[in-house]
Each structure stands twice: as structure tokens, then as C-alpha cells.
JSON list of C-alpha atoms in Angstrom, two decimals:
[
{"chain": "A", "resi": 1, "resn": "UNK", "atom": "CA", "xyz": [0.00, -0.03, 0.12]},
{"chain": "A", "resi": 2, "resn": "UNK", "atom": "CA", "xyz": [1.60, 3.84, -0.83]},
{"chain": "A", "resi": 3, "resn": "UNK", "atom": "CA", "xyz": [1.19, 6.60, 0.22]},
{"chain": "A", "resi": 4, "resn": "UNK", "atom": "CA", "xyz": [3.39, 9.20, -1.95]},
{"chain": "A", "resi": 5, "resn": "UNK", "atom": "CA", "xyz": [4.91, 6.94, -4.86]},
{"chain": "A", "resi": 6, "resn": "UNK", "atom": "CA", "xyz": [8.03, 8.14, -6.68]},
{"chain": "A", "resi": 7, "resn": "UNK", "atom": "CA", "xyz": [6.87, 6.82, -9.82]},
{"chain": "A", "resi": 8, "resn": "UNK", "atom": "CA", "xyz": [5.39, 9.22, -12.20]},
{"chain": "A", "resi": 9, "resn": "UNK", "atom": "CA", "xyz": [1.14, 9.27, -12.06]},
{"chain": "A", "resi": 10, "resn": "UNK", "atom": "CA", "xyz": [-0.91, 7.98, -14.57]},
{"chain": "A", "resi": 11, "resn": "UNK", "atom": "CA", "xyz": [-2.08, 10.58, -17.13]},
{"chain": "A", "resi": 12, "resn": "UNK", "atom": "CA", "xyz": [-5.87, 11.72, -16.91]},
{"chain": "A", "resi": 13, "resn": "UNK", "atom": "CA", "xyz": [-6.86, 9.95, -20.21]},
{"chain": "A", "resi": 14, "resn": "UNK", "atom": "CA", "xyz": [-5.72, 6.37, -19.11]},
{"chain": "A", "resi": 15, "resn": "UNK", "atom": "CA", "xyz": [-6.81, 6.55, -15.11]},
{"chain": "A", "resi": 16, "resn": "UNK", "atom": "CA", "xyz": [-10.06, 7.55, -16.49]},
{"chain": "A", "resi": 17, "resn": "UNK", "atom": "CA", "xyz": [-10.08, 5.13, -19.24]},
{"chain": "A", "resi": 18, "resn": "UNK", "atom": "CA", "xyz": [-9.31, 2.35, -16.54]},
{"chain": "A", "resi": 19, "resn": "UNK", "atom": "CA", "xyz": [-11.81, 3.78, -14.05]},
{"chain": "A", "resi": 20, "resn": "UNK", "atom": "CA", "xyz": [-14.58, 3.78, -16.58]},
{"chain": "A", "resi": 21, "resn": "UNK", "atom": "CA", "xyz": [-13.97, 0.68, -17.94]},
{"chain": "A", "resi": 22, "resn": "UNK", "atom": "CA", "xyz": [-14.54, -1.16, -14.11]},
{"chain": "A", "resi": 23, "resn": "UNK", "atom": "CA", "xyz": [-17.17, 1.29, -13.69]},
{"chain": "A", "resi": 24, "resn": "UNK", "atom": "CA", "xyz": [-18.82, -0.60, -16.73]},
{"chain": "A", "resi": 25, "resn": "UNK", "atom": "CA", "xyz": [-17.43, -4.36, -16.92]},
{"chain": "A", "resi": 26, "resn": "UNK", "atom": "CA", "xyz": [-18.05, -5.46, -13.25]},
{"chain": "A", "resi": 27, "resn": "UNK", "atom": "CA", "xyz": [-21.43, -3.80, -12.49]},
{"chain": "A", "resi": 28, "resn": "UNK", "atom": "CA", "xyz": [-22.64, -5.51, -15.86]},
{"chain": "A", "resi": 29, "resn": "UNK", "atom": "CA", "xyz": [-20.97, -8.49, -14.12]},
{"chain": "A", "resi": 30, "resn": "UNK", "atom": "CA", "xyz": [-22.61, -8.49, -11.34]},
{"chain": "A", "resi": 31, "resn": "UNK", "atom": "CA", "xyz": [-25.96, -7.93, -12.88]},
{"chain": "A", "resi": 32, "resn": "UNK", "atom": "CA", "xyz": [-25.63, -11.28, -15.37]},
{"chain": "A", "resi": 33, "resn": "UNK", "atom": "CA", "xyz": [-24.51, -13.42, -12.25]},
{"chain": "A", "resi": 34, "resn": "UNK", "atom": "CA", "xyz": [-28.04, -12.42, -10.50]},
{"chain": "A", "resi": 35, "resn": "UNK", "atom": "CA", "xyz": [-26.92, -10.23, -7.84]},
{"chain": "A", "resi": 36, "resn": "UNK", "atom": "CA", "xyz": [-29.32, -7.89, -6.41]},
{"chain": "A", "resi": 37, "resn": "UNK", "atom": "CA", "xyz": [-29.80, -4.42, -7.96]},
{"chain": "A", "resi": 38, "resn": "UNK", "atom": "CA", "xyz": [-28.95, -2.99, -4.32]},
{"chain": "A", "resi": 39, "resn": "UNK", "atom": "CA", "xyz": [-25.68, -4.80, -4.03]},
{"chain": "A", "resi": 40, "resn": "UNK", "atom": "CA", "xyz": [-24.75, -3.63, -8.23]},
{"chain": "A", "resi": 41, "resn": "UNK", "atom": "CA", "xyz": [-25.69, -0.47, -7.14]},
{"chain": "A", "resi": 42, "resn": "UNK", "atom": "CA", "xyz": [-23.77, 0.07, -3.57]},
{"chain": "A", "resi": 43, "resn": "UNK", "atom": "CA", "xyz": [-20.57, -1.67, -5.72]},
{"chain": "A", "resi": 44, "resn": "UNK", "atom": "CA", "xyz": [-21.23, 1.36, -8.37]},
{"chain": "A", "resi": 45, "resn": "UNK", "atom": "CA", "xyz": [-21.12, 3.77, -5.79]},
{"chain": "A", "resi": 46, "resn": "UNK", "atom": "CA", "xyz": [-17.57, 2.72, -3.89]},
{"chain": "A", "resi": 47, "resn": "UNK", "atom": "CA", "xyz": [-15.91, 2.02, -7.58]},
{"chain": "A", "resi": 48, "resn": "UNK", "atom": "CA", "xyz": [-17.17, 5.85, -8.85]},
{"chain": "A", "resi": 49, "resn": "UNK", "atom": "CA", "xyz": [-15.53, 6.80, -5.10]},
{"chain": "A", "resi": 50, "resn": "UNK", "atom": "CA", "xyz": [-11.85, 5.10, -6.11]},
{"chain": "A", "resi": 51, "resn": "UNK", "atom": "CA", "xyz": [-12.00, 6.53, -9.49]},
{"chain": "A", "resi": 52, "resn": "UNK", "atom": "CA", "xyz": [-12.65, 9.91, -8.47]},
{"chain": "A", "resi": 53, "resn": "UNK", "atom": "CA", "xyz": [-10.13, 9.75, -5.84]},
{"chain": "A", "resi": 54, "resn": "UNK", "atom": "CA", "xyz": [-7.53, 7.85, -7.75]},
{"chain": "A", "resi": 55, "resn": "UNK", "atom": "CA", "xyz": [-7.56, 11.04, -10.27]},
{"chain": "A", "resi": 56, "resn": "UNK", "atom": "CA", "xyz": [-7.58, 13.49, -7.57]},
{"chain": "A", "resi": 57, "resn": "UNK", "atom": "CA", "xyz": [-4.99, 11.93, -5.52]},
{"chain": "A", "resi": 58, "resn": "UNK", "atom": "CA", "xyz": [-2.87, 11.35, -9.43]},
{"chain": "A", "resi": 59, "resn": "UNK", "atom": "CA", "xyz": [-3.08, 15.37, -10.58]},
{"chain": "A", "resi": 60, "resn": "UNK", "atom": "CA", "xyz": [-1.69, 16.17, -6.51]},
{"chain": "A", "resi": 61, "resn": "UNK", "atom": "CA", "xyz": [1.34, 14.29, -6.97]},
{"chain": "A", "resi": 62, "resn": "UNK", "atom": "CA", "xyz": [1.56, 15.47, -10.68]},
{"chain": "A", "resi": 63, "resn": "UNK", "atom": "CA", "xyz": [0.92, 19.48, -9.26]},
{"chain": "A", "resi": 64, "resn": "UNK", "atom": "CA", "xyz": [3.76, 18.40, -6.40]},
{"chain": "A", "resi": 65, "resn": "UNK", "atom": "CA", "xyz": [0.92, 20.49, -4.33]},
{"chain": "A", "resi": 66, "resn": "UNK", "atom": "CA", "xyz": [2.85, 20.04, -0.38]},
{"chain": "A", "resi": 67, "resn": "UNK", "atom": "CA", "xyz": [-0.81, 21.15, 1.18]},
{"chain": "A", "resi": 68, "resn": "UNK", "atom": "CA", "xyz": [-2.88, 18.22, 0.10]},
{"chain": "A", "resi": 69, "resn": "UNK", "atom": "CA", "xyz": [-0.06, 15.64, -0.84]},
{"chain": "A", "resi": 70, "resn": "UNK", "atom": "CA", "xyz": [-0.24, 15.02, 3.14]},
{"chain": "A", "resi": 71, "resn": "UNK", "atom": "CA", "xyz": [-4.26, 14.75, 2.79]},
{"chain": "A", "resi": 72, "resn": "UNK", "atom": "CA", "xyz": [-4.46, 12.38, 0.00]},
{"chain": "A", "resi": 73, "resn": "UNK", "atom": "CA", "xyz": [-1.66, 10.55, 1.28]},
{"chain": "A", "resi": 74, "resn": "UNK", "atom": "CA", "xyz": [-3.36, 9.96, 4.67]},
{"chain": "A", "resi": 75, "resn": "UNK", "atom": "CA", "xyz": [-6.93, 9.35, 2.96]},
{"chain": "A", "resi": 76, "resn": "UNK", "atom": "CA", "xyz": [-4.85, 6.81, 0.68]},
{"chain": "A", "resi": 77, "resn": "UNK", "atom": "CA", "xyz": [-3.58, 4.88, 3.56]},
{"chain": "A", "resi": 78, "resn": "UNK", "atom": "CA", "xyz": [-7.21, 4.49, 5.57]},
{"chain": "A", "resi": 79, "resn": "UNK", "atom": "CA", "xyz": [-8.59, 3.01, 1.98]},
{"chain": "A", "resi": 80, "resn": "UNK", "atom": "CA", "xyz": [-5.50, 0.42, 1.51]},
{"chain": "A", "resi": 81, "resn": "UNK", "atom": "CA", "xyz": [-6.34, -0.30, 5.42]},
{"chain": "A", "resi": 82, "resn": "UNK", "atom": "CA", "xyz": [-9.73, -0.88, 5.10]},
{"chain": "A", "resi": 83, "resn": "UNK", "atom": "CA", "xyz": [-9.37, -2.62, 1.77]},
{"chain": "A", "resi": 84, "resn": "UNK", "atom": "CA", "xyz": [-6.78, -5.36, 3.64]},
{"chain": "A", "resi": 85, "resn": "UNK", "atom": "CA", "xyz": [-9.08, -5.38, 6.93]},
{"chain": "A", "resi": 86, "resn": "UNK", "atom": "CA", "xyz": [-6.55, -3.76, 9.18]},
{"chain": "A", "resi": 87, "resn": "UNK", "atom": "CA", "xyz": [-7.37, -2.24, 12.14]},
{"chain": "A", "resi": 88, "resn": "UNK", "atom": "CA", "xyz": [-7.16, 1.74, 11.97]},
{"chain": "A", "resi": 89, "resn": "UNK", "atom": "CA", "xyz": [-6.88, 2.66, 15.51]},
{"chain": "A", "resi": 90, "resn": "UNK", "atom": "CA", "xyz": [-2.54, 2.38, 15.45]},
{"chain": "A", "resi": 91, "resn": "UNK", "atom": "CA", "xyz": [-2.73, 5.02, 12.51]},
{"chain": "A", "resi": 92, "resn": "UNK", "atom": "CA", "xyz": [-5.53, 7.13, 14.07]},
{"chain": "A", "resi": 93, "resn": "UNK", "atom": "CA", "xyz": [-3.08, 6.92, 17.89]},
{"chain": "A", "resi": 94, "resn": "UNK", "atom": "CA", "xyz": [0.10, 8.19, 15.95]},
{"chain": "A", "resi": 95, "resn": "UNK", "atom": "CA", "xyz": [-2.08, 11.13, 14.22]},
{"chain": "A", "resi": 96, "resn": "UNK", "atom": "CA", "xyz": [-3.53, 12.17, 17.20]},
{"chain": "A", "resi": 97, "resn": "UNK", "atom": "CA", "xyz": [0.37, 12.29, 18.87]},
{"chain": "A", "resi": 98, "resn": "UNK", "atom": "CA", "xyz": [1.59, 14.09, 16.23]},
{"chain": "A", "resi": 99, "resn": "UNK", "atom": "CA", "xyz": [-1.45, 16.99, 15.69]},
{"chain": "A", "resi": 100, "resn": "UNK", "atom": "CA", "xyz": [-0.41, 17.72, 19.85]},
{"chain": "A", "resi": 101, "resn": "UNK", "atom": "CA", "xyz": [3.03, 18.03, 18.74]},
{"chain": "A", "resi": 102, "resn": "UNK", "atom": "CA", "xyz": [1.74, 20.25, 15.81]},
{"chain": "A", "resi": 103, "resn": "UNK", "atom": "CA", "xyz": [0.13, 23.00, 18.30]},
{"chain": "A", "resi": 104, "resn": "UNK", "atom": "CA", "xyz": [3.24, 23.12, 20.07]},
{"chain": "A", "resi": 105, "resn": "UNK", "atom": "CA", "xyz": [5.60, 23.85, 17.14]},
{"chain": "A", "resi": 106, "resn": "UNK", "atom": "CA", "xyz": [8.18, 27.01, 17.41]},
{"chain": "A", "resi": 107, "resn": "UNK", "atom": "CA", "xyz": [9.63, 29.41, 14.98]},
{"chain": "A", "resi": 108, "resn": "UNK", "atom": "CA", "xyz": [12.18, 27.30, 13.37]},
{"chain": "A", "resi": 109, "resn": "UNK", "atom": "CA", "xyz": [11.36, 24.15, 13.67]},
{"chain": "A", "resi": 110, "resn": "UNK", "atom": "CA", "xyz": [8.83, 21.24, 11.81]},
{"chain": "A", "resi": 111, "resn": "UNK", "atom": "CA", "xyz": [5.86, 20.57, 13.11]},
{"chain": "A", "resi": 112, "resn": "UNK", "atom": "CA", "xyz": [6.83, 17.22, 13.38]},
{"chain": "A", "resi": 113, "resn": "UNK", "atom": "CA", "xyz": [9.74, 18.03, 15.91]},
{"chain": "A", "resi": 114, "resn": "UNK", "atom": "CA", "xyz": [9.32, 16.12, 19.47]},
{"chain": "A", "resi": 115, "resn": "UNK", "atom": "CA", "xyz": [11.70, 18.62, 21.67]},
{"chain": "A", "resi": 116, "resn": "UNK", "atom": "CA", "xyz": [14.76, 16.30, 21.79]},
{"chain": "A", "resi": 117, "resn": "UNK", "atom": "CA", "xyz": [15.91, 18.82, 18.60]},
{"chain": "A", "resi": 118, "resn": "UNK", "atom": "CA", "xyz": [20.22, 19.37, 19.29]},
{"chain": "A", "resi": 119, "resn": "UNK", "atom": "CA", "xyz": [21.63, 22.77, 18.56]},
{"chain": "A", "resi": 120, "resn": "UNK", "atom": "CA", "xyz": [25.10, 22.46, 16.94]},
{"chain": "A", "resi": 121, "resn": "UNK", "atom": "CA", "xyz": [27.29, 25.38, 17.24]},
{"chain": "A", "resi": 122, "resn": "UNK", "atom": "CA", "xyz": [30.75, 25.93, 15.63]},
{"chain": "A", "resi": 123, "resn": "UNK", "atom": "CA", "xyz": [33.74, 27.50, 15.70]},
{"chain": "A", "resi": 124, "resn": "UNK", "atom": "CA", "xyz": [32.90, 30.27, 13.60]},
{"chain": "A", "resi": 125, "resn": "UNK", "atom": "CA", "xyz": [29.90, 31.03, 15.84]},
{"chain": "A", "resi": 126, "resn": "UNK", "atom": "CA", "xyz": [27.32, 29.55, 13.17]},
{"chain": "A", "resi": 127, "resn": "UNK", "atom": "CA", "xyz": [24.50, 27.67, 14.60]},
{"chain": "A", "resi": 128, "resn": "UNK", "atom": "CA", "xyz": [22.54, 24.79, 12.99]},
{"chain": "A", "resi": 129, "resn": "UNK", "atom": "CA", "xyz": [19.70, 22.87, 14.69]},
{"chain": "A", "resi": 130, "resn": "UNK", "atom": "CA", "xyz": [19.81, 18.82, 14.09]},
{"chain": "A", "resi": 131, "resn": "UNK", "atom": "CA", "xyz": [16.06, 18.09, 14.01]},
{"chain": "A", "resi": 132, "resn": "UNK", "atom": "CA", "xyz": [14.83, 15.05, 16.10]},
{"chain": "A", "resi": 133, "resn": "UNK", "atom": "CA", "xyz": [11.05, 13.58, 14.96]},
{"chain": "A", "resi": 134, "resn": "UNK", "atom": "CA", "xyz": [8.68, 10.70, 15.43]},
{"chain": "A", "resi": 135, "resn": "UNK", "atom": "CA", "xyz": [10.40, 7.31, 15.59]},
{"chain": "A", "resi": 136, "resn": "UNK", "atom": "CA", "xyz": [8.52, 3.89, 14.70]},
{"chain": "A", "resi": 137, "resn": "UNK", "atom": "CA", "xyz": [10.29, 0.65, 16.01]},
{"chain": "A", "resi": 138, "resn": "UNK", "atom": "CA", "xyz": [9.41, -3.17, 16.06]},
{"chain": "A", "resi": 139, "resn": "UNK", "atom": "CA", "xyz": [10.81, -6.13, 17.37]},
{"chain": "A", "resi": 140, "resn": "UNK", "atom": "CA", "xyz": [10.65, -9.28, 16.23]},
{"chain": "A", "resi": 141, "resn": "UNK", "atom": "CA", "xyz": [12.11, -12.26, 18.40]},
{"chain": "A", "resi": 142, "resn": "UNK", "atom": "CA", "xyz": [11.78, -16.22, 17.39]},
{"chain": "A", "resi": 143, "resn": "UNK", "atom": "CA", "xyz": [11.09, -19.10, 20.39]},
{"chain": "A", "resi": 144, "resn": "UNK", "atom": "CA", "xyz": [14.80, -19.75, 20.31]},
{"chain": "A", "resi": 145, "resn": "UNK", "atom": "CA", "xyz": [15.92, -16.11, 21.85]},
{"chain": "A", "resi": 146, "resn": "UNK", "atom": "CA", "xyz": [16.97, -14.70, 18.28]},
{"chain": "A", "resi": 147, "resn": "UNK", "atom": "CA", "xyz": [15.49, -10.91, 18.14]},
{"chain": "A", "resi": 148, "resn": "UNK", "atom": "CA", "xyz": [15.78, -8.44, 15.32]},
{"chain": "A", "resi": 149, "resn": "UNK", "atom": "CA", "xyz": [15.18, -4.50, 16.19]},
{"chain": "A", "resi": 150, "resn": "UNK", "atom": "CA", "xyz": [14.49, -2.27, 13.32]},
{"chain": "A", "resi": 151, "resn": "UNK", "atom": "CA", "xyz": [14.15, 1.41, 13.95]},
{"chain": "A", "resi": 152, "resn": "UNK", "atom": "CA", "xyz": [13.15, 4.53, 11.27]},
{"chain": "A", "resi": 153, "resn": "UNK", "atom": "CA", "xyz": [13.47, 7.99, 12.92]},
{"chain": "A", "resi": 154, "resn": "UNK", "atom": "CA", "xyz": [12.70, 11.02, 10.95]},
{"chain": "A", "resi": 155, "resn": "UNK", "atom": "CA", "xyz": [14.94, 14.53, 11.52]},
{"chain": "A", "resi": 156, "resn": "UNK", "atom": "CA", "xyz": [17.00, 16.83, 9.90]},
{"chain": "A", "resi": 157, "resn": "UNK", "atom": "CA", "xyz": [20.39, 18.38, 9.74]},
{"chain": "A", "resi": 158, "resn": "UNK", "atom": "CA", "xyz": [20.54, 21.80, 8.57]},
{"chain": "A", "resi": 159, "resn": "UNK", "atom": "CA", "xyz": [24.26, 21.09, 8.71]},
{"chain": "A", "resi": 160, "resn": "UNK", "atom": "CA", "xyz": [24.68, 19.38, 6.23]},
{"chain": "A", "resi": 161, "resn": "UNK", "atom": "CA", "xyz": [24.30, 20.50, 2.16]},
{"chain": "A", "resi": 162, "resn": "UNK", "atom": "CA", "xyz": [20.83, 18.53, 1.89]},
{"chain": "A", "resi": 163, "resn": "UNK", "atom": "CA", "xyz": [18.86, 19.90, 4.69]},
{"chain": "A", "resi": 164, "resn": "UNK", "atom": "CA", "xyz": [15.90, 18.33, 4.02]},
{"chain": "A", "resi": 165, "resn": "UNK", "atom": "CA", "xyz": [13.80, 15.79, 6.16]},
{"chain": "A", "resi": 166, "resn": "UNK", "atom": "CA", "xyz": [15.48, 12.64, 6.12]},
{"chain": "A", "resi": 167, "resn": "UNK", "atom": "CA", "xyz": [14.35, 8.70, 7.50]},
{"chain": "A", "resi": 168, "resn": "UNK", "atom": "CA", "xyz": [17.23, 7.12, 9.39]},
{"chain": "A", "resi": 169, "resn": "UNK", "atom": "CA", "xyz": [16.75, 3.20, 9.14]},
{"chain": "A", "resi": 170, "resn": "UNK", "atom": "CA", "xyz": [18.90, 0.93, 11.72]},
{"chain": "A", "resi": 171, "resn": "UNK", "atom": "CA", "xyz": [18.70, -2.37, 12.53]},
{"chain": "A", "resi": 172, "resn": "UNK", "atom": "CA", "xyz": [20.48, -4.81, 15.28]},
{"chain": "A", "resi": 173, "resn": "UNK", "atom": "CA", "xyz": [19.90, -8.41, 15.18]},
{"chain": "A", "resi": 174, "resn": "UNK", "atom": "CA", "xyz": [21.10, -11.54, 15.47]},
{"chain": "A", "resi": 175, "resn": "UNK", "atom": "CA", "xyz": [22.59, -14.23, 13.15]},
{"chain": "A", "resi": 176, "resn": "UNK", "atom": "CA", "xyz": [19.01, -15.16, 12.48]},
{"chain": "A", "resi": 177, "resn": "UNK", "atom": "CA", "xyz": [15.61, -16.07, 13.02]},
{"chain": "A", "resi": 178, "resn": "UNK", "atom": "CA", "xyz": [12.82, -18.93, 12.83]},
{"chain": "A", "resi": 179, "resn": "UNK", "atom": "CA", "xyz": [9.40, -19.17, 13.05]},
{"chain": "A", "resi": 180, "resn": "UNK", "atom": "CA", "xyz": [6.77, -21.45, 12.41]},
{"chain": "A", "resi": 181, "resn": "UNK", "atom": "CA", "xyz": [4.22, -20.69, 10.26]},
{"chain": "A", "resi": 182, "resn": "UNK", "atom": "CA", "xyz": [1.95, -19.11, 13.01]},
{"chain": "A", "resi": 183, "resn": "UNK", "atom": "CA", "xyz": [4.86, -17.46, 13.99]},
{"chain": "A", "resi": 184, "resn": "UNK", "atom": "CA", "xyz": [6.04, -16.15, 11.07]},
{"chain": "A", "resi": 185, "resn": "UNK", "atom": "CA", "xyz": [2.07, -14.54, 10.82]},
{"chain": "A", "resi": 186, "resn": "UNK", "atom": "CA", "xyz": [2.50, -12.64, 14.35]},
{"chain": "A", "resi": 187, "resn": "UNK", "atom": "CA", "xyz": [5.58, -11.75, 12.06]},
{"chain": "A", "resi": 188, "resn": "UNK", "atom": "CA", "xyz": [3.98, -10.48, 9.56]},
{"chain": "A", "resi": 189, "resn": "UNK", "atom": "CA", "xyz": [1.41, -8.45, 11.16]},
{"chain": "A", "resi": 190, "resn": "UNK", "atom": "CA", "xyz": [4.65, -6.52, 13.31]},
{"chain": "A", "resi": 191, "resn": "UNK", "atom": "CA", "xyz": [5.99, -5.68, 10.09]},
{"chain": "A", "resi": 192, "resn": "UNK", "atom": "CA", "xyz": [3.16, -4.60, 8.30]},
{"chain": "A", "resi": 193, "resn": "UNK", "atom": "CA", "xyz": [3.00, -2.18, 11.74]},
{"chain": "A", "resi": 194, "resn": "UNK", "atom": "CA", "xyz": [6.18, -1.00, 10.80]},
{"chain": "A", "resi": 195, "resn": "UNK", "atom": "CA", "xyz": [5.92, -0.59, 7.80]},
{"chain": "A", "resi": 196, "resn": "UNK", "atom": "CA", "xyz": [2.51, 1.71, 8.49]},
{"chain": "A", "resi": 197, "resn": "UNK", "atom": "CA", "xyz": [4.51, 3.91, 10.62]},
{"chain": "A", "resi": 198, "resn": "UNK", "atom": "CA", "xyz": [7.31, 4.26, 7.31]},
{"chain": "A", "resi": 199, "resn": "UNK", "atom": "CA", "xyz": [4.41, 5.60, 5.56]},
{"chain": "A", "resi": 200, "resn": "UNK", "atom": "CA", "xyz": [3.51, 8.07, 7.92]},
{"chain": "A", "resi": 201, "resn": "UNK", "atom": "CA", "xyz": [6.86, 8.88, 8.29]},
{"chain": "A", "resi": 202, "resn": "UNK", "atom": "CA", "xyz": [7.18, 9.83, 4.71]},
{"chain": "A", "resi": 203, "resn": "UNK", "atom": "CA", "xyz": [3.74, 12.13, 4.84]},
{"chain": "A", "resi": 204, "resn": "UNK", "atom": "CA", "xyz": [5.74, 14.21, 7.66]},
{"chain": "A", "resi": 205, "resn": "UNK", "atom": "CA", "xyz": [8.65, 15.31, 5.19]},
{"chain": "A", "resi": 206, "resn": "UNK", "atom": "CA", "xyz": [7.23, 17.52, 3.04]},
{"chain": "A", "resi": 207, "resn": "UNK", "atom": "CA", "xyz": [6.28, 19.27, 6.27]},
{"chain": "A", "resi": 208, "resn": "UNK", "atom": "CA", "xyz": [7.47, 23.20, 6.17]},
{"chain": "A", "resi": 209, "resn": "UNK", "atom": "CA", "xyz": [9.23, 25.00, 9.54]},
{"chain": "A", "resi": 210, "resn": "UNK", "atom": "CA", "xyz": [7.16, 27.08, 11.44]},
{"chain": "A", "resi": 211, "resn": "UNK", "atom": "CA", "xyz": [7.29, 30.70, 10.75]}
]
């Protein structure tokens, strides 16, 4: 499930054409199969909503609209989680924490800064801020005592030539982990939550500093 892709968005013609085909063929297929008119109408409405959102998100991405990218990104994440039958609560909790932090953003800092930023002073008297943002982490254990820890932190260092927001990904691991099928299912769920957090960090990277 992607939030903001580095790939070129589809053209308006391709997006509309594909959506139009789905809007025509899927309801017709359901009707031919004998499904109720109410269900067919509901499916048509869902498809139409998806087509509208897809076109809107593609246009926002094409324009690189920094005000709307977080909006389409979050809507896309919610739609993907609903489609995959994933819970929304972890996502909602993360948003609440970020909104609380944004309300206290200091001038010169990003809304995602959590009050742990470091002021660096050099010999010539110039000062730069190393911005520290939110962190997401996942710990995966196996029954044999092995552990892998993945940690991702959003930050930005004004002392660097490229001082744009960056995500630092760290890993600590033993030699390897062993899972049976059920244990692997649990590990996959943990990784999915970690990836959800990475998607959210990606959205925050388009934020501007508070004035």
C-alpha cells in the first residue's frame, strides 16, 4: 500500500479510461450473475468514489501540491487499510500524537519535532539545528531467543548540504530467526505495523518549518 510514490502518476486519460472500464464491466458482471440491484448500485458507488479519489490523488502528485499531499496520502492509507481489513486504531493514535506536537511547533522547527532537537555550534560561531522527529520501531523475537530490532527515525540536519527531512533506518540483529507458520504470521503483522509507521513518516517529510 503506497502513500506517496516516486513513480510518475498515470495520465488523466489512462486513469479515467481504466476507471470507466471498471465502472461499466463490474456492475454488468454482477448483474449477469444474478446479484441484487441494491448490491450492484452499492458496488457502482464504491467504484465511482475510488475513481474520483484516484484521479484527484494523481493530480495532486503531478502538481507536487505540498498542502494536499499529506491529505491524499492519509486518505490513501485509510482506504488501503480498510481494503486489507487492517485496524485503523494504530494509525489514529499516531495522528493524535502528531497533531498534539504540531500545536506546539516552535518557529524554525518542523511540526513533527518532538522537543529533542539539538543545537550545534561551530568554531566560527554559526549555529545549526539537528531536528529530531518521531520514531517507529519493531522488535521481532523467535522462540529460540533470537531478536531483530528495526528502528526508523525522522530528522533533518541543517549542518548538511542537503538539509531536507530524512528518515534514518537502523537495524540490530542476531544471526537469524526461525519461525513456524503461526509465528511467521505474527511477525508479518508486526512488520505491517512498522511499514504503516514508515508510510506516516514519509507523509511528514513534506512539512514546512513553523514561521
